[in-house]
Every structure is written in structure tokens, then in C-alpha cells.
Amino acid sequence: MAKQTPSSFPSSDVVFLDRGNGTSVLVHLHGATVLSWKCQGQEVLFLSEKAVFDNKKAIRGGIPVVFPNFGPWDLGPQHGFARTKRWQAETPARTDSAGNVVAEFVLQDDEATRAIWDFRFKVVYTVQVMEKTVTMNVAVNNLGSKDFDFTCLLHTYFRIPDISKTAVMGLQNTKYVDKVRDGEEVTEAREEIRIDENYDRVYMDTPSEIVVGKVADGSHSIIMQTMNFPDTVVWNPWADKAKAMSDFGDDEYSNMVCVEAGYVAHRVQLNTGQQFVCSQKLTFVPATQ
Ligand code: BG6
């Protein structure tokens, strides 16, 4: 079983946000990676059986935070350092008057980050668990005396029963860069995107609402709403790439799809003293009978 319960980890490594009635979120402080979102007892996120929890490697699954660079990076590791840094849980999780559970996680520059990216910053990541919805809010602050730019993304891995019965909807007529076809630029013609191959596309200037969901009965859907995340990356490694990844099971590609809200096609310019905020809201839509 993939480790998606708090008891699988030292208590100092994880924060458990329990909304009650089988609804909860589990966050690992390594990368502030959301490992699990259970809604009404149903796990929504994919976490690989082979994910490594050594507090070094990025966690394969859940929702890694990509900052300050999406993709290969001349200055540092692929997808930046945020997903492999230890974040601080700012305060204990709190419950508001509506019963929603909120926690904040903070990443600030240190010697190691400044050695590869010499800027003073503070990222505050706020996770809120509601009855059928979770929100993730990313606030990037430039605390230094130099302007900087960055890309960022929430690398959400959705757990799905069967990739052949899943569609991603809401991207029709948007342009994408196809990373597995030499960056070819194409306009998406389909209303229902089906995936049946190694798939790695950066959709640009996408609508603020995307649906990841069933095309057959018996499964839930997720509505993803975004703010200040203009792009959406859709990724599935498919069989050959899955085999080549040491922290991903050979057959797991059929049970996951990444739909990633990002600011990646252009860089965010953040001048000294400024703050940039972006967020995603995921809503669970139960299966229709
Ligand atoms: C996706 C990228 O966001 O992440 C892919 O578009 C990449 O190109 C994938 O392969 C996984 O990246 P990583 O570094 O976690 O193996």
C-alpha cells in the first residue's frame, strides 16, 4: 500500500489535517508535499508504491510544489528546490468556525538556496480542507534588494481507476507545447482529452476551470479551479518511461494522471518588496449512481 496515512511516518515529518467524516489531508514537510486528500473516505491523489521518503528525493506523487523553476534548470535541480527542501509548519493546524481545517507551511531562502539562486524570498503555502474542497494558496514574497523572476506549479498527481476511462476536460481550443514531439505547438481540438501514450503537454493560457474525471460510471470527478496559474501541464509517462523511473511502478501509469496548475509558459517577474499569489481549488464530485 502507498503510504497515505499519518502513522506511516514519524510524527515530526507530517501534518495531518482532519476535517472529520472521512475527509482529511496529509502533508509531508519534505517539499510541503500533500501526500493524501481523502474526501468522504475516497483517496483522490496518486502516490506511487515506490515513492521514496528519504527527505532528499522529491516524493513521487501527491502534490509536490514546483518553485522557482519548472522543468530542467541551468542553475539547479529539475523543477527547482522547493519540492526537496524541508518546509516549516508555521502554526499548528487550526479549525475555523465553519469546521474547515487550515495549515500554513513556509519556505525561506537559506545558504543552500542562495548558493544556486541568490535571492531572498519567503513562500507561504496555505492548505485549507473543506467538506468537498481543498484549496492550496501559494504566496511568494521577494524579501531582498534584487528583483527576481521564477516559474511555479502545483504538480498534482490524481489517482484514477483506469486511464483508458478517464478524460481531462476544459482545454479545448487552447494551444499547447508538446514536450514529447520536440516542443511542437498545436491547438487542442478535443473537448474530452483521452491519454493513451507518453503524454507531456504544456497547455497555455488555459481556462480557470478544468475537469479531471470519469467517462464511465462508478468514479468521481475533480473540478480544478485556478487563480493566477495561466497554464496547465498534463503528464502521464506511459509504459516505457514508467519502467525507466526507479520510484514509479511499471504499471502505475494506468492509475494516475498529472494535471498541473502552473505559471510556466512565461516567468513571473517579482520586484523587490513585492508579493505574488496564486492558488488552486479542487472540488470532489462524487460518482453519479
Ligand atoms: C512534468 C513535466 O511536469 O513532470 C515532465 O512536464 C516531467 O517533463 C514530469 O517528466 C516529472 O518530472 P520529475 O522531475 O518529477 O521526474
mmCIF file of C-alpha atoms and ligand atoms in Angstrom:
data_model
loop_
_atom_site.group_PDB
_atom_site.id
_atom_site.type_symbol
_atom_site.label_atom_id
_atom_site.label_comp_id
_atom_site.label_asym_id
_atom_site.label_seq_id
_atom_site.Cartn_x
_atom_site.Cartn_y
_atom_site.Cartn_z
ATOM 1 C CA MET A 1 0.000 0.000 0.000
ATOM 2 C CA ALA A 2 1.175 3.513 -0.759
ATOM 3 C CA LYS A 3 1.911 5.422 2.438
ATOM 4 C CA GLN A 4 -1.017 7.756 2.748
ATOM 5 C CA THR A 5 -1.757 7.536 6.464
ATOM 6 C CA PRO A 6 -0.117 9.624 9.213
ATOM 7 C CA SER A 7 1.012 6.513 11.107
ATOM 8 C CA SER A 8 3.318 5.562 8.197
ATOM 9 C CA PHE A 9 5.639 8.468 9.109
ATOM 10 C CA PRO A 10 7.496 9.909 12.093
ATOM 11 C CA SER A 11 5.034 12.435 13.519
ATOM 12 C CA SER A 12 7.637 15.206 13.142
ATOM 13 C CA ASP A 13 7.619 14.716 9.338
ATOM 14 C CA VAL A 14 3.915 15.118 8.613
ATOM 15 C CA VAL A 15 0.944 17.343 9.375
ATOM 16 C CA PHE A 16 -2.492 15.749 9.352
ATOM 17 C CA LEU A 17 -5.490 17.973 8.642
ATOM 18 C CA ASP A 18 -8.574 16.090 9.719
ATOM 19 C CA ARG A 19 -11.907 17.618 8.623
ATOM 20 C CA GLY A 20 -13.924 14.685 10.021
ATOM 21 C CA ASN A 21 -16.334 12.337 8.197
ATOM 22 C CA GLY A 22 -13.515 10.654 6.292
ATOM 23 C CA THR A 23 -12.193 13.926 4.883
ATOM 24 C CA SER A 24 -8.546 14.775 5.517
ATOM 25 C CA VAL A 25 -5.267 15.940 4.026
ATOM 26 C CA LEU A 26 -1.806 14.666 4.911
ATOM 27 C CA VAL A 27 1.184 16.928 4.241
ATOM 28 C CA HIS A 28 4.832 15.854 4.382
ATOM 29 C CA LEU A 29 7.184 18.656 5.398
ATOM 30 C CA HIS A 30 9.642 17.444 2.751
ATOM 31 C CA GLY A 31 8.593 19.731 -0.078
ATOM 32 C CA ALA A 32 5.350 20.588 1.768
ATOM 33 C CA THR A 33 4.120 17.709 -0.373
ATOM 34 C CA VAL A 34 0.444 16.911 0.071
ATOM 35 C CA LEU A 35 0.526 13.094 0.134
ATOM 36 C CA SER A 36 -3.146 12.388 0.511
ATOM 37 C CA TRP A 37 -6.508 14.045 0.156
ATOM 38 C CA LYS A 38 -9.314 11.806 1.280
ATOM 39 C CA CYS A 39 -12.772 13.128 0.577
ATOM 40 C CA GLN A 40 -15.641 11.211 2.174
ATOM 41 C CA GLY A 41 -13.280 8.272 2.606
ATOM 42 C CA GLN A 42 -12.147 8.241 -1.009
ATOM 43 C CA GLU A 43 -8.488 8.889 -1.817
ATOM 44 C CA VAL A 44 -8.170 11.471 -4.585
ATOM 45 C CA LEU A 45 -4.390 11.624 -5.005
ATOM 46 C CA PHE A 46 -1.980 9.139 -6.507
ATOM 47 C CA LEU A 47 1.131 8.274 -4.518
ATOM 48 C CA SER A 48 3.475 5.717 -6.038
ATOM 49 C CA GLU A 49 4.054 2.447 -4.223
ATOM 50 C CA LYS A 50 7.711 3.095 -4.985
ATOM 51 C CA ALA A 51 7.839 6.678 -3.723
ATOM 52 C CA VAL A 52 10.996 7.316 -1.697
ATOM 53 C CA PHE A 53 10.751 9.058 1.693
ATOM 54 C CA ASP A 54 14.377 9.771 2.495
ATOM 55 C CA ASN A 55 13.865 13.524 2.992
ATOM 56 C CA LYS A 56 16.156 14.020 0.000
ATOM 57 C CA LYS A 57 14.480 12.828 -3.169
ATOM 58 C CA ALA A 58 11.290 14.503 -4.438
ATOM 59 C CA ILE A 59 8.241 12.472 -3.453
ATOM 60 C CA ARG A 60 6.667 10.659 -6.415
ATOM 61 C CA GLY A 61 3.034 11.535 -6.101
ATOM 62 C CA GLY A 62 0.646 13.714 -4.166
ATOM 63 C CA ILE A 63 1.188 17.408 -4.867
ATOM 64 C CA PRO A 64 4.854 18.467 -4.995
ATOM 65 C CA VAL A 65 5.374 22.249 -5.092
ATOM 66 C CA VAL A 66 7.489 23.320 -8.065
ATOM 67 C CA PHE A 67 9.445 26.550 -7.429
ATOM 68 C CA PRO A 68 11.425 28.580 -8.531
ATOM 69 C CA ASN A 69 11.694 26.744 -11.839
ATOM 70 C CA PHE A 70 9.520 24.361 -13.789
ATOM 71 C CA GLY A 71 11.390 21.733 -15.848
ATOM 72 C CA PRO A 72 15.127 21.438 -16.445
ATOM 73 C CA TRP A 73 17.020 24.295 -14.798
ATOM 74 C CA ASP A 74 20.508 25.577 -15.618
ATOM 75 C CA LEU A 75 21.054 26.745 -12.033
ATOM 76 C CA GLY A 76 19.753 23.780 -10.043
ATOM 77 C CA PRO A 77 17.636 20.628 -9.965
ATOM 78 C CA GLN A 78 14.753 19.919 -12.350
ATOM 79 C CA HIS A 79 11.539 21.580 -11.072
ATOM 80 C CA GLY A 80 13.511 23.744 -8.625
ATOM 81 C CA PHE A 81 14.403 23.148 -4.985
ATOM 82 C CA ALA A 82 11.073 23.719 -3.189
ATOM 83 C CA ARG A 83 9.989 20.093 -3.564
ATOM 84 C CA THR A 84 13.173 18.817 -1.921
ATOM 85 C CA LYS A 85 13.513 21.347 0.895
ATOM 86 C CA ARG A 86 12.220 20.947 4.429
ATOM 87 C CA TRP A 87 9.361 23.410 4.987
ATOM 88 C CA GLN A 88 8.300 24.774 8.359
ATOM 89 C CA ALA A 89 4.772 24.241 9.596
ATOM 90 C CA GLU A 90 4.049 27.856 10.526
ATOM 91 C CA THR A 91 1.489 27.249 13.242
ATOM 92 C CA PRO A 92 -0.429 24.166 14.347
ATOM 93 C CA ALA A 93 -3.340 23.406 12.021
ATOM 94 C CA ARG A 94 -6.413 25.382 13.065
ATOM 95 C CA THR A 95 -10.128 24.822 12.587
ATOM 96 C CA ASP A 96 -12.275 27.800 11.618
ATOM 97 C CA SER A 97 -15.869 28.454 12.655
ATOM 98 C CA ALA A 98 -17.167 26.539 9.614
ATOM 99 C CA GLY A 99 -15.174 23.459 10.651
ATOM 100 C CA ASN A 100 -12.591 23.862 7.884
ATOM 101 C CA VAL A 101 -9.014 22.951 8.734
ATOM 102 C CA VAL A 102 -6.174 25.238 7.667
ATOM 103 C CA ALA A 103 -2.405 24.971 7.913
ATOM 104 C CA GLU A 104 0.458 27.111 6.652
ATOM 105 C CA PHE A 105 3.868 25.998 5.509
ATOM 106 C CA VAL A 106 6.812 28.288 4.931
ATOM 107 C CA LEU A 107 9.990 28.078 2.878
ATOM 108 C CA GLN A 108 12.623 30.797 3.115
ATOM 109 C CA ASP A 109 15.957 31.227 1.430
ATOM 110 C CA ASP A 110 18.978 29.778 3.213
ATOM 111 C CA GLU A 111 22.638 29.285 2.410
ATOM 112 C CA ALA A 112 21.924 26.309 0.165
ATOM 113 C CA THR A 113 19.226 28.069 -1.891
ATOM 114 C CA ARG A 114 21.294 31.263 -2.180
ATOM 115 C CA ALA A 115 24.265 29.197 -3.407
ATOM 116 C CA ILE A 116 22.282 28.277 -6.531
ATOM 117 C CA TRP A 117 19.722 31.085 -6.716
ATOM 118 C CA ASP A 118 20.977 34.161 -4.926
ATOM 119 C CA PHE A 119 17.742 35.824 -3.837
ATOM 120 C CA ARG A 120 15.959 36.459 -0.539
ATOM 121 C CA PHE A 121 12.438 35.057 -0.603
ATOM 122 C CA LYS A 122 9.660 33.647 1.531
ATOM 123 C CA VAL A 123 6.989 31.287 0.170
ATOM 124 C CA VAL A 124 3.886 30.758 2.285
ATOM 125 C CA TYR A 125 1.815 27.742 1.260
ATOM 126 C CA THR A 126 -1.656 27.583 2.788
ATOM 127 C CA VAL A 127 -3.717 24.405 2.613
ATOM 128 C CA GLN A 128 -7.387 24.519 3.555
ATOM 129 C CA VAL A 129 -9.589 21.440 3.856
ATOM 130 C CA MET A 130 -13.322 21.911 3.444
ATOM 131 C CA GLU A 131 -16.124 19.392 3.166
ATOM 132 C CA LYS A 132 -15.660 18.572 -0.528
ATOM 133 C CA THR A 133 -12.988 21.069 -1.490
ATOM 134 C CA VAL A 134 -9.333 21.727 -0.768
ATOM 135 C CA THR A 135 -7.512 24.925 -1.625
ATOM 136 C CA MET A 136 -3.794 25.452 -1.958
ATOM 137 C CA ASN A 137 -2.578 29.018 -1.930
ATOM 138 C CA VAL A 138 0.991 29.958 -2.819
ATOM 139 C CA ALA A 139 2.285 33.403 -1.809
ATOM 140 C CA VAL A 140 5.793 34.264 -2.993
ATOM 141 C CA ASN A 141 7.463 37.265 -1.364
ATOM 142 C CA ASN A 142 10.592 38.996 -2.599
ATOM 143 C CA LEU A 143 12.359 39.989 0.628
ATOM 144 C CA GLY A 144 15.627 41.065 -0.927
ATOM 145 C CA SER A 145 17.099 44.092 -2.616
ATOM 146 C CA LYS A 146 17.176 42.487 -6.079
ATOM 147 C CA ASP A 147 14.279 41.795 -8.440
ATOM 148 C CA PHE A 148 13.864 38.141 -9.457
ATOM 149 C CA ASP A 149 11.776 36.011 -11.758
ATOM 150 C CA PHE A 150 10.528 32.450 -11.443
ATOM 151 C CA THR A 151 8.092 29.834 -12.665
ATOM 152 C CA CYS A 152 5.954 27.751 -10.332
ATOM 153 C CA LEU A 153 3.448 24.935 -10.457
ATOM 154 C CA LEU A 154 1.448 22.560 -8.283
ATOM 155 C CA HIS A 155 2.345 19.107 -9.616
ATOM 156 C CA THR A 156 -0.918 17.345 -8.748
ATOM 157 C CA TYR A 157 -0.983 13.572 -9.273
ATOM 158 C CA PHE A 158 -4.598 12.375 -9.482
ATOM 159 C CA ARG A 159 -5.424 8.772 -8.631
ATOM 160 C CA ILE A 160 -7.734 7.280 -11.229
ATOM 161 C CA PRO A 161 -9.133 3.777 -11.581
ATOM 162 C CA ASP A 162 -8.221 3.420 -15.250
ATOM 163 C CA ILE A 163 -6.527 5.863 -17.624
ATOM 164 C CA SER A 164 -8.485 4.430 -20.549
ATOM 165 C CA LYS A 165 -11.713 5.546 -18.850
ATOM 166 C CA THR A 166 -10.531 9.000 -17.827
ATOM 167 C CA ALA A 167 -10.756 12.328 -19.584
ATOM 168 C CA VAL A 168 -9.427 15.802 -18.926
ATOM 169 C CA MET A 169 -11.925 18.463 -19.968
ATOM 170 C CA GLY A 170 -11.796 22.217 -20.360
ATOM 171 C CA LEU A 171 -8.731 22.650 -22.562
ATOM 172 C CA GLN A 172 -10.396 22.675 -25.973
ATOM 173 C CA ASN A 173 -9.092 25.394 -28.343
ATOM 174 C CA THR A 174 -6.083 26.176 -26.147
ATOM 175 C CA LYS A 175 -2.541 25.972 -27.534
ATOM 176 C CA TYR A 176 -0.069 23.500 -26.137
ATOM 177 C CA VAL A 177 3.630 22.758 -26.427
ATOM 178 C CA ASP A 178 4.141 19.048 -26.935
ATOM 179 C CA LYS A 179 7.259 18.147 -24.974
ATOM 180 C CA VAL A 180 7.450 14.647 -26.407
ATOM 181 C CA ARG A 181 7.346 15.973 -30.002
ATOM 182 C CA ASP A 182 10.219 18.462 -29.937
ATOM 183 C CA GLY A 183 8.128 21.277 -28.488
ATOM 184 C CA GLU A 184 5.722 21.330 -31.424
ATOM 185 C CA GLU A 185 2.923 23.898 -30.870
ATOM 186 C CA VAL A 186 -0.596 22.643 -31.535
ATOM 187 C CA THR A 187 -4.147 23.810 -30.807
ATOM 188 C CA GLU A 188 -6.168 21.289 -28.804
ATOM 189 C CA ALA A 189 -9.231 20.224 -30.803
ATOM 190 C CA ARG A 190 -10.770 17.860 -28.282
ATOM 191 C CA GLU A 191 -13.336 18.619 -25.614
ATOM 192 C CA GLU A 192 -12.515 15.325 -23.873
ATOM 193 C CA ILE A 193 -8.795 14.675 -23.766
ATOM 194 C CA ARG A 194 -8.014 10.959 -23.634
ATOM 195 C CA ILE A 195 -4.489 9.745 -22.961
ATOM 196 C CA ASP A 196 -3.061 6.589 -24.490
ATOM 197 C CA GLU A 197 0.651 7.307 -24.867
ATOM 198 C CA ASN A 198 3.601 9.088 -23.240
ATOM 199 C CA TYR A 199 1.944 12.471 -22.726
ATOM 200 C CA ASP A 200 3.698 15.666 -21.687
ATOM 201 C CA ARG A 201 1.982 18.826 -22.837
ATOM 202 C CA VAL A 202 2.088 22.379 -21.563
ATOM 203 C CA TYR A 203 -1.287 23.966 -22.306
ATOM 204 C CA MET A 204 -1.040 27.755 -22.287
ATOM 205 C CA ASP A 205 -3.496 30.472 -21.293
ATOM 206 C CA THR A 206 -5.991 27.885 -20.179
ATOM 207 C CA PRO A 207 -9.440 28.487 -18.674
ATOM 208 C CA SER A 208 -9.566 28.770 -14.909
ATOM 209 C CA GLU A 209 -11.700 25.638 -14.640
ATOM 210 C CA ILE A 210 -10.573 22.157 -15.713
ATOM 211 C CA VAL A 211 -12.330 18.866 -15.000
ATOM 212 C CA VAL A 212 -10.474 15.619 -14.422
ATOM 213 C CA GLY A 213 -12.860 12.812 -14.446
ATOM 214 C CA LYS A 214 -14.690 9.796 -15.412
ATOM 215 C CA VAL A 215 -16.002 8.913 -18.790
ATOM 216 C CA ALA A 216 -17.526 5.765 -17.393
ATOM 217 C CA ASP A 217 -19.799 5.247 -14.408
ATOM 218 C CA GLY A 218 -18.539 4.400 -10.986
ATOM 219 C CA SER A 219 -15.874 7.004 -10.448
ATOM 220 C CA HIS A 220 -15.728 10.528 -9.095
ATOM 221 C CA SER A 221 -14.575 13.667 -10.906
ATOM 222 C CA ILE A 222 -12.500 16.585 -9.729
ATOM 223 C CA ILE A 223 -13.061 20.207 -10.690
ATOM 224 C CA MET A 224 -9.838 22.193 -10.640
ATOM 225 C CA GLN A 225 -10.224 25.967 -10.409
ATOM 226 C CA THR A 226 -7.190 28.179 -10.520
ATOM 227 C CA MET A 227 -6.211 31.757 -9.832
ATOM 228 C CA ASN A 228 -3.068 33.270 -11.376
ATOM 229 C CA PHE A 229 -1.997 29.912 -12.784
ATOM 230 C CA PRO A 230 -2.412 30.628 -16.516
ATOM 231 C CA ASP A 231 -1.026 27.282 -17.737
ATOM 232 C CA THR A 232 -1.905 23.629 -17.269
ATOM 233 C CA VAL A 233 0.522 20.754 -17.749
ATOM 234 C CA VAL A 234 -0.892 17.309 -18.468
ATOM 235 C CA TRP A 235 1.528 14.433 -17.934
ATOM 236 C CA ASN A 236 1.490 10.659 -17.972
ATOM 237 C CA PRO A 237 4.773 8.789 -18.508
ATOM 238 C CA TRP A 238 3.106 5.718 -20.049
ATOM 239 C CA ALA A 239 4.684 2.247 -20.051
ATOM 240 C CA ASP A 240 8.275 2.700 -21.263
ATOM 241 C CA LYS A 241 9.032 5.816 -19.249
ATOM 242 C CA ALA A 242 7.364 4.257 -16.208
ATOM 243 C CA LYS A 243 9.791 1.343 -16.428
ATOM 244 C CA ALA A 244 12.715 3.735 -16.579
ATOM 245 C CA MET A 245 11.696 5.546 -13.361
ATOM 246 C CA SER A 246 13.088 3.932 -10.211
ATOM 247 C CA ASP A 247 10.403 5.449 -7.947
ATOM 248 C CA PHE A 248 7.379 4.562 -10.077
ATOM 249 C CA GLY A 249 5.791 1.132 -10.563
ATOM 250 C CA ASP A 250 5.820 -0.349 -14.067
ATOM 251 C CA ASP A 251 2.024 -0.472 -14.329
ATOM 252 C CA GLU A 252 1.127 2.556 -12.237
ATOM 253 C CA TYR A 253 0.749 4.816 -15.273
ATOM 254 C CA SER A 254 -2.724 3.369 -15.773
ATOM 255 C CA ASN A 255 -3.842 4.653 -12.363
ATOM 256 C CA MET A 256 -2.612 8.231 -12.477
ATOM 257 C CA VAL A 257 -2.684 11.422 -14.427
ATOM 258 C CA CYS A 258 -0.930 14.648 -13.543
ATOM 259 C CA VAL A 259 -2.895 17.810 -14.222
ATOM 260 C CA GLU A 260 -0.672 20.615 -13.041
ATOM 261 C CA ALA A 261 -1.719 24.216 -12.497
ATOM 262 C CA GLY A 262 1.253 26.381 -13.351
ATOM 263 C CA TYR A 263 2.743 29.723 -14.237
ATOM 264 C CA VAL A 264 5.297 28.243 -16.603
ATOM 265 C CA ALA A 265 4.997 29.473 -20.190
ATOM 266 C CA HIS A 266 6.247 32.883 -19.038
ATOM 267 C CA ARG A 267 8.195 33.809 -15.946
ATOM 268 C CA VAL A 268 6.697 35.739 -13.050
ATOM 269 C CA GLN A 269 8.620 38.964 -12.557
ATOM 270 C CA LEU A 270 8.748 39.837 -8.857
ATOM 271 C CA ASN A 271 10.360 43.087 -7.920
ATOM 272 C CA THR A 272 11.916 43.759 -4.568
ATOM 273 C CA GLY A 273 9.358 44.056 -1.778
ATOM 274 C CA GLN A 274 6.542 42.594 -3.885
ATOM 275 C CA GLN A 275 4.288 39.573 -3.381
ATOM 276 C CA PHE A 276 2.785 37.220 -5.966
ATOM 277 C CA VAL A 277 -0.157 34.979 -5.061
ATOM 278 C CA CYS A 278 -1.607 32.049 -6.999
ATOM 279 C CA SER A 279 -3.911 29.230 -5.969
ATOM 280 C CA GLN A 280 -5.835 26.139 -6.908
ATOM 281 C CA LYS A 281 -9.139 24.866 -5.594
ATOM 282 C CA LEU A 282 -10.023 21.199 -6.074
ATOM 283 C CA THR A 283 -13.611 20.078 -5.648
ATOM 284 C CA PHE A 284 -14.666 16.466 -5.317
ATOM 285 C CA VAL A 285 -17.726 15.474 -7.346
ATOM 286 C CA PRO A 286 -18.983 12.064 -6.253
ATOM 287 C CA ALA A 287 -19.852 9.399 -8.808
ATOM 288 C CA THR A 288 -23.383 9.597 -10.126
ATOM 289 C CA GLN A 289 -25.355 6.458 -9.410
HETATM 290 C C1 BG6 B 1 6.089 17.120 -15.589
HETATM 291 C C2 BG6 B 1 6.965 17.506 -16.761
HETATM 292 O O1 BG6 B 1 5.575 18.276 -15.004
HETATM 293 O O2 BG6 B 1 6.875 16.437 -14.616
HETATM 294 C C3 BG6 B 1 7.628 16.273 -17.338
HETATM 295 O O3 BG6 B 1 6.196 18.162 -17.756
HETATM 296 C C4 BG6 B 1 8.380 15.518 -16.249
HETATM 297 O O4 BG6 B 1 8.510 16.647 -18.377
HETATM 298 C C5 BG6 B 1 7.433 15.231 -15.094
HETATM 299 O O5 BG6 B 1 8.874 14.305 -16.789
HETATM 300 C C6 BG6 B 1 8.090 14.513 -13.919
HETATM 301 O O6 BG6 B 1 9.238 15.171 -13.516
HETATM 302 P P1 BG6 B 1 10.149 14.580 -12.382
HETATM 303 O O7 BG6 B 1 11.331 15.507 -12.274
HETATM 304 O O8 BG6 B 1 9.319 14.564 -11.122
HETATM 305 O O9 BG6 B 1 10.529 13.185 -12.806
#
